[in-house]
Structure formats: C-alpha cells, structure tokens
PDB file of C-alpha atoms in Angstrom:
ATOM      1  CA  UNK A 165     -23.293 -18.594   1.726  1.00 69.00           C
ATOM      2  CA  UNK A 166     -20.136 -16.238   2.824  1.00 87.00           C
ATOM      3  CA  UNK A 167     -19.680 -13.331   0.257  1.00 92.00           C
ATOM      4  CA  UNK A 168     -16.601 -11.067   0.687  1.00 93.00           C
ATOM      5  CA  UNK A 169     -16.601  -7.753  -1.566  1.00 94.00           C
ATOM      6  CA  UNK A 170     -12.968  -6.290  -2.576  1.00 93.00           C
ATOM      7  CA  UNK A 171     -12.672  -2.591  -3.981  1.00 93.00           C
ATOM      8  CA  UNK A 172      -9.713  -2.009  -5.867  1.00 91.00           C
ATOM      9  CA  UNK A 173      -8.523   0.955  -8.345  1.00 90.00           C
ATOM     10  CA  UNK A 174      -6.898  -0.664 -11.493  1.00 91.00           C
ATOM     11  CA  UNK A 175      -5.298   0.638 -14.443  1.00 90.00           C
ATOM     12  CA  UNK A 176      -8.200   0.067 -17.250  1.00 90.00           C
ATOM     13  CA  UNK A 177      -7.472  -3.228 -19.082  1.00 92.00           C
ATOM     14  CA  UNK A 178      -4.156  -3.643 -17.602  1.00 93.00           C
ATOM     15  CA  UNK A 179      -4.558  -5.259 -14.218  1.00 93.00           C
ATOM     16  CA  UNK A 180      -1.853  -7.864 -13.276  1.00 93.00           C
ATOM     17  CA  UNK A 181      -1.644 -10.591 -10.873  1.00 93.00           C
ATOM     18  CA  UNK A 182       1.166  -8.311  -8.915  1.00 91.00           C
ATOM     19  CA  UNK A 183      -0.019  -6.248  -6.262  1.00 87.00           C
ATOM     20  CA  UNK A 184      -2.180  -4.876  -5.260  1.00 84.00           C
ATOM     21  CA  UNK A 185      -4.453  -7.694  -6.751  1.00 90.00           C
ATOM     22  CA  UNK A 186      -2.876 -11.393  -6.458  1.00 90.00           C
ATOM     23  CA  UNK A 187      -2.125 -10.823  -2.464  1.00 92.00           C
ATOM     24  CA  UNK A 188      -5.202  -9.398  -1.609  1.00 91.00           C
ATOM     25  CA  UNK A 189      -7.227 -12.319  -3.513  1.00 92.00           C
ATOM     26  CA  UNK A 190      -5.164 -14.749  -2.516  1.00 92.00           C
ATOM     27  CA  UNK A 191      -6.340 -15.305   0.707  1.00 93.00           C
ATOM     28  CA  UNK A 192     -10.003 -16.015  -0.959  1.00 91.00           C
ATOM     29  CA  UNK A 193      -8.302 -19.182  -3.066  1.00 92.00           C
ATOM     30  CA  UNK A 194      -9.861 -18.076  -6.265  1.00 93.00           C
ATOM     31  CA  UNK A 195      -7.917 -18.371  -9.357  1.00 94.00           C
ATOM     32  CA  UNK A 196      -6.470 -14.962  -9.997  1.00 94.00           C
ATOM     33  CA  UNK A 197      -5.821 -15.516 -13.569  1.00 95.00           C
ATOM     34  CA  UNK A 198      -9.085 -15.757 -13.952  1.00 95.00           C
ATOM     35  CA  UNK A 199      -9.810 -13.164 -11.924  1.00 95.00           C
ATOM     36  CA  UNK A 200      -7.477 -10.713 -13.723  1.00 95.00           C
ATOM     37  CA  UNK A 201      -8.568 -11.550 -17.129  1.00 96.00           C
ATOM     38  CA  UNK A 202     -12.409 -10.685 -16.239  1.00 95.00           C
ATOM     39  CA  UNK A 203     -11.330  -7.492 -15.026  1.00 95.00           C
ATOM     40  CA  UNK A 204      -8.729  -6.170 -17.815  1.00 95.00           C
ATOM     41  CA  UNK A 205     -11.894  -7.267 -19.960  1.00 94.00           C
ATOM     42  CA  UNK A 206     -14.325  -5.358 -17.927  1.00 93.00           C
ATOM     43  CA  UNK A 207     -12.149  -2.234 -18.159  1.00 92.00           C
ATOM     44  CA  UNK A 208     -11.435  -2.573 -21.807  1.00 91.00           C
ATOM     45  CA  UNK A 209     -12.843   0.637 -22.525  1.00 86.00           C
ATOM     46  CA  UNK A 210     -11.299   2.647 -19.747  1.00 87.00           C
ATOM     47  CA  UNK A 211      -7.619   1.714 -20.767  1.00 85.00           C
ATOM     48  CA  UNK A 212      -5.013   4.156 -19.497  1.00 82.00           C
ATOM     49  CA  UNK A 213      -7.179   5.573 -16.884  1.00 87.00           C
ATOM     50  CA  UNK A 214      -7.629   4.518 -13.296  1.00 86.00           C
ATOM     51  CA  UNK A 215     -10.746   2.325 -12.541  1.00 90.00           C
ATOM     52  CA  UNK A 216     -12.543   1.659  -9.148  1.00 92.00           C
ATOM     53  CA  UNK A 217     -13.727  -2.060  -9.583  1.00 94.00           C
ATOM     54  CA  UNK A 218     -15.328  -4.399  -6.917  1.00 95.00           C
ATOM     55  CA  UNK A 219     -14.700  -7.975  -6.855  1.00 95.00           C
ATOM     56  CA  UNK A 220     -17.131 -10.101  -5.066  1.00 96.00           C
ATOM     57  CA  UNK A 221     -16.270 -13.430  -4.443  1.00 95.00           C
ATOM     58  CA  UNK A 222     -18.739 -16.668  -3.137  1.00 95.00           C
ATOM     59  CA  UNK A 223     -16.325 -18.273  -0.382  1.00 91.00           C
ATOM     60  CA  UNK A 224     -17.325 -21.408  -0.625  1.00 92.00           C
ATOM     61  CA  UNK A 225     -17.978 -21.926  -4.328  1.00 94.00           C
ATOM     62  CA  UNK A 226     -15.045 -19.689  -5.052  1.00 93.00           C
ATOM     63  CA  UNK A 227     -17.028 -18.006  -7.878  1.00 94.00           C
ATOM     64  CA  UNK A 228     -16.920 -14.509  -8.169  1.00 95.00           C
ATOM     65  CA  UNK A 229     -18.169 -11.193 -10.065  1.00 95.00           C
ATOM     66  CA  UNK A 230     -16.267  -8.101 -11.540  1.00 95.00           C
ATOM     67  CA  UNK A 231     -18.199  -4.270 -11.501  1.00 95.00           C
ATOM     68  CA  UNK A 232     -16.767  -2.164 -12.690  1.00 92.00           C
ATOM     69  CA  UNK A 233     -17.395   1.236 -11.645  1.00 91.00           C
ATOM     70  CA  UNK A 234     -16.682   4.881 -13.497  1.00 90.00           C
ATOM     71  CA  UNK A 235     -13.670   6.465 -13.708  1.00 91.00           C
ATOM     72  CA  UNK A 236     -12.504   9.982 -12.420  1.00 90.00           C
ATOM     73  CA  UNK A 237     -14.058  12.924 -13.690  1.00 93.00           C
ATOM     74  CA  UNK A 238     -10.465  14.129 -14.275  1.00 92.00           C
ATOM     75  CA  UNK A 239      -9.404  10.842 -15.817  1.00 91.00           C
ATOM     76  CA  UNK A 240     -12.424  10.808 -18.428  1.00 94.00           C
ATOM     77  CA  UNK A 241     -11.512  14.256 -19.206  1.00 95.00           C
ATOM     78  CA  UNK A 242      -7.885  14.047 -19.924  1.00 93.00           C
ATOM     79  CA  UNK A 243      -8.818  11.252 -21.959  1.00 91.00           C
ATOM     80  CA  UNK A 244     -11.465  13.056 -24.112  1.00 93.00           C
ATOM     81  CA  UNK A 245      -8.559  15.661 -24.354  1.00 94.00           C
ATOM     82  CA  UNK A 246      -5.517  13.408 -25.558  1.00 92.00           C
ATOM     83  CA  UNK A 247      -3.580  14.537 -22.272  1.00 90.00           C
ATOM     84  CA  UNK A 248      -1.348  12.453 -19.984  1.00 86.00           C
ATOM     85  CA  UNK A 249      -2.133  14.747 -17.072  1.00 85.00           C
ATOM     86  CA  UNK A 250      -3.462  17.461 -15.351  1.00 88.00           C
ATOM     87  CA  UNK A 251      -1.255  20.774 -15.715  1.00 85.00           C
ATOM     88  CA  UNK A 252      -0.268  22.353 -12.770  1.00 85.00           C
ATOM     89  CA  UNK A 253      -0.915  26.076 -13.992  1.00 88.00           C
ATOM     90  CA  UNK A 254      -4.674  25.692 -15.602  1.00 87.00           C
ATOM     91  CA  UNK A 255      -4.500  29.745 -15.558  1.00 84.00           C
ATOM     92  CA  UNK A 256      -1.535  30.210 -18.154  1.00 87.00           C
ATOM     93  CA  UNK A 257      -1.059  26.405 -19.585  1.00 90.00           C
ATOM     94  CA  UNK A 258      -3.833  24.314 -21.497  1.00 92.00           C
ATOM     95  CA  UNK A 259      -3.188  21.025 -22.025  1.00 94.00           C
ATOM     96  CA  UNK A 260      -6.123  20.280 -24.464  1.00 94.00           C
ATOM     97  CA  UNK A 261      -9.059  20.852 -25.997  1.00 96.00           C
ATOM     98  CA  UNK A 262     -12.466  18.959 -25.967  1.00 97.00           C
ATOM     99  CA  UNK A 263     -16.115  19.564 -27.902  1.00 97.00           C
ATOM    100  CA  UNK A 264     -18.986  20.495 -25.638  1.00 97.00           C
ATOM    101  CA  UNK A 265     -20.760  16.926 -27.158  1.00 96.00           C
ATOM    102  CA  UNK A 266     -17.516  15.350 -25.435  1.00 97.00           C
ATOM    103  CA  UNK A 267     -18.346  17.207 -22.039  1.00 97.00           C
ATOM    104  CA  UNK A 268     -21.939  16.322 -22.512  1.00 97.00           C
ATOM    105  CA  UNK A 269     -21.355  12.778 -22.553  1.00 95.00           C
ATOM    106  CA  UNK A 270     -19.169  12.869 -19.347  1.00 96.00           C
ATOM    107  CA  UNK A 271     -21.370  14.545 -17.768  1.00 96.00           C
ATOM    108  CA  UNK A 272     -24.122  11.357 -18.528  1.00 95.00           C
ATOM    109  CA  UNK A 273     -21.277   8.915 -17.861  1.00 92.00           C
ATOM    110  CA  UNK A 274     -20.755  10.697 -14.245  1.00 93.00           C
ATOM    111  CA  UNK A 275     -24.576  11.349 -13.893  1.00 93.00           C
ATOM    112  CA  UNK A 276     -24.700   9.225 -10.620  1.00 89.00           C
ATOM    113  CA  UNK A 277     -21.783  10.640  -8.994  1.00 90.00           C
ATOM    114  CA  UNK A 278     -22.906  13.982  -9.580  1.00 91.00           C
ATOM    115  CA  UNK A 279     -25.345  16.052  -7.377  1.00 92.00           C
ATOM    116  CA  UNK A 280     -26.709  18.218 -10.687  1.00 93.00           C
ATOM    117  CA  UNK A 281     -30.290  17.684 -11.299  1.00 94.00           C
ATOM    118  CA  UNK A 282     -30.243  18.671 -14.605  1.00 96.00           C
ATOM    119  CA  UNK A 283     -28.156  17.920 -17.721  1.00 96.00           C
ATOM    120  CA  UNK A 284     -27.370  21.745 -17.976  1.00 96.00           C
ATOM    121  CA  UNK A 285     -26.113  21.762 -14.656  1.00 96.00           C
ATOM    122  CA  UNK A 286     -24.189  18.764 -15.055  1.00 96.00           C
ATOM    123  CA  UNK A 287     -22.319  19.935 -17.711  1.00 97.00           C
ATOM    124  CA  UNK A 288     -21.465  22.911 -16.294  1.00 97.00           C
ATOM    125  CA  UNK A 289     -20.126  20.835 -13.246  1.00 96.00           C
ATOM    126  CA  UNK A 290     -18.089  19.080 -16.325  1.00 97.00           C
ATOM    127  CA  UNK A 291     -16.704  22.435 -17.103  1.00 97.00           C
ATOM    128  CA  UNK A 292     -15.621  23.553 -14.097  1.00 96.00           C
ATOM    129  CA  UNK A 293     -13.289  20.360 -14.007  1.00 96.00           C
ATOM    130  CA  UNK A 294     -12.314  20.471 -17.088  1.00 96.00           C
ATOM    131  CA  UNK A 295     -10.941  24.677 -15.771  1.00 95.00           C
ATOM    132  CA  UNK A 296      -9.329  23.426 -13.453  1.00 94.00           C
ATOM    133  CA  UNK A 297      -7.049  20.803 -14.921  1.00 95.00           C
ATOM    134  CA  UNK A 298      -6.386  23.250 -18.006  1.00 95.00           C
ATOM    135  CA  UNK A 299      -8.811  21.756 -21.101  1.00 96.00           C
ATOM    136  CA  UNK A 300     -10.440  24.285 -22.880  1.00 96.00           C
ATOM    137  CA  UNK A 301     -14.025  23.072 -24.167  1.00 96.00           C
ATOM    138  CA  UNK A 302     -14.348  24.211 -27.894  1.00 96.00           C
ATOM    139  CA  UNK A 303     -11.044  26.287 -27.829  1.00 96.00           C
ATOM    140  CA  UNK A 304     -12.675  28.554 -24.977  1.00 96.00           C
ATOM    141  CA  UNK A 305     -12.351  29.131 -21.541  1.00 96.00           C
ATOM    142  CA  UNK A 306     -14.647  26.703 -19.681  1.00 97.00           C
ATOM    143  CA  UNK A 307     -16.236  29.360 -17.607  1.00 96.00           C
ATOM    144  CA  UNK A 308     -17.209  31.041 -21.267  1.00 97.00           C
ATOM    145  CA  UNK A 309     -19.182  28.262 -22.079  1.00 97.00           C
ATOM    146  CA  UNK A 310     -20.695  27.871 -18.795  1.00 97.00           C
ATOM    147  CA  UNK A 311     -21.887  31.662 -19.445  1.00 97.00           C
ATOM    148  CA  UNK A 312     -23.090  30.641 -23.137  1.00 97.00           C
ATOM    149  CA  UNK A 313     -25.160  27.542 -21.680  1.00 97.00           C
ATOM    150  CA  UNK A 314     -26.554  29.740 -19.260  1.00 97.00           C
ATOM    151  CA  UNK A 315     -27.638  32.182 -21.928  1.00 97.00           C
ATOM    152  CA  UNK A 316     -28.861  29.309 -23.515  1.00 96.00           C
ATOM    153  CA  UNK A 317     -26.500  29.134 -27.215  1.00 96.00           C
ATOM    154  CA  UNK A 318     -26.343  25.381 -26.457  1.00 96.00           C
ATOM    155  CA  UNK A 319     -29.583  24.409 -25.916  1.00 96.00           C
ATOM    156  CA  UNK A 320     -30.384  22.562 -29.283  1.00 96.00           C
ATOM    157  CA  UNK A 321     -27.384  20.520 -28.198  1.00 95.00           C
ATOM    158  CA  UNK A 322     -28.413  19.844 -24.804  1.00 96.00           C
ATOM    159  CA  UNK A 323     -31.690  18.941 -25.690  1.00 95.00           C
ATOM    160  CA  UNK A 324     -30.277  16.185 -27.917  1.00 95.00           C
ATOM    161  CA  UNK A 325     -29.153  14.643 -24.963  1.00 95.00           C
ATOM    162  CA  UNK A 326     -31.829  15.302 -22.263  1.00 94.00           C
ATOM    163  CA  UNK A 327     -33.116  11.784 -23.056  1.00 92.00           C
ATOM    164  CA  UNK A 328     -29.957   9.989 -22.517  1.00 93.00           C
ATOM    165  CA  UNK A 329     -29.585  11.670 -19.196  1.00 93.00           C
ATOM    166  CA  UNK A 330     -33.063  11.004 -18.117  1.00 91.00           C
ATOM    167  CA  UNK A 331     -32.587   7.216 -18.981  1.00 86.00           C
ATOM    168  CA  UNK A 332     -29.646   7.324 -16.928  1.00 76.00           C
ATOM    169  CA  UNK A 333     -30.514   5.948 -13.326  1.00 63.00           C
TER     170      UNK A 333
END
C-alpha cells in the first residue's frame, strides 16, 4: 500500500482546483473536487491567511487525508489585529492593536512551533513578533509588556491559561 504525502500552502478556505493544487494532484488520479472541498473545509477557520496543509493520498485506493497545519505567527497576528499586512516601518507606523488574552492564545496555538518552555516565555516570543510587524499589544509597545510580564502584572492572566498550554502537546 503506496502512500504519497503533498505539502502545500493554501489560502484558508479558499483553495481552488487551479494551481498550485489540480496539477500537482493530478498525477495521483484522485478527484480534486473532492480534494479541494475537504481542504477549504479544513481551513475554514484560517480564512484569509496562508495555511501549510498536507495531503496524503492511498495510490491504489485513491483515498486520501487533509491536515491541516498552523498558520504563520505573523499571519495569526495580523489577523487578531484586523490588518492586511505587515508595515514596513514597525518603529514609527502601527498597524493595530491586539489584547494580551489575544497574544496568549497565539502563543498556545503556536505552542509546538515554538522553542519556549513556558507560557510566559511564549508569549513574550508572541510579542516580539507582534514588534516587529507594528501591532501594539494593549495600546503599548510590545517590549513594555514583555517588561510588565516579567515583573509579573500579568500573572493572574497567565495563570488562567497555564492549563491550556500544558494540555497542549
């Protein structure tokens, strides 16, 4: 039993048959209809932003599976904030504004991808990105609210979520 594995980036719930899809499937005779509608609903909750997704397909049965994996830090982030993209002058232009609870819960979305061992430090990995593509995280400079987690403002709100990130694998 032959299994072939495709990795693809696709626009959450908008994949097409059109390339880069249909011809790379097509080769695999699987029915890319099919194939297109299990991934636009597998992404249904990362529309807009760009999504790695693997397609694994049985060659001889012609069956196949969709995972879906997580998107950019920088796409979950400009997402949280409302903005199209990243500015190009973080220093001087902000193009958003998100709630520490919002980085928090990137931060456990990302958890695998990350090398922080701790939710804390997670976060502040969060915030660093969030700097550098011009969000500001409850109307402050990020690297202010790194220094406020550090001197531990947030921990009430951090510990709300320490369970979430420990049940994360």
């Amino acid at each position: 039993m032959a299994k072939k594995t495709i990795k693809v980036m696709v626009e959450g719930a908008r994949a097409t048959p059109g390339p880069p899809l249909g011809p790379t499937l097509s080769p695999y005779k699987v029915n890319i209809p099919e194939v297109v509608k299990a991934i636009n609903e597998a992404t249904k909750d990362f529309e807009g932003l760009s999504v790695p997704v693997e397609i694994t397909i049985d060659v001889d049965t012609k069956k196949f599976e969709v995972k879906v994996g997580i998107p950019t830090t920088t796409a979950l982030l400009l997402k949280e904030a409302g903005a199209k993209q990243p500015t190009g002058d973080p220093g001087h232009q902000k193009i958003g504004n998100i709630s520490l609870e919002q980085a928090v819960k990137i931060a456990i979305a990302k958890k695998e991808q990350l090398s922080a061992k701790t939710l804390k430090a997670a976060v502040k990995t969060i915030l660093g990105s969030a700097r550098s593509i011009g969000i500001t995280v409850e109307g402050k400079d990020p690297r202010e609210v790194q220094k406020m987690i550090d001197e531990g403002v947030y921990d009430d709100l951090l510990r709300k979520y320490e369970s979430e990130w420990e049940g994360v694998a």
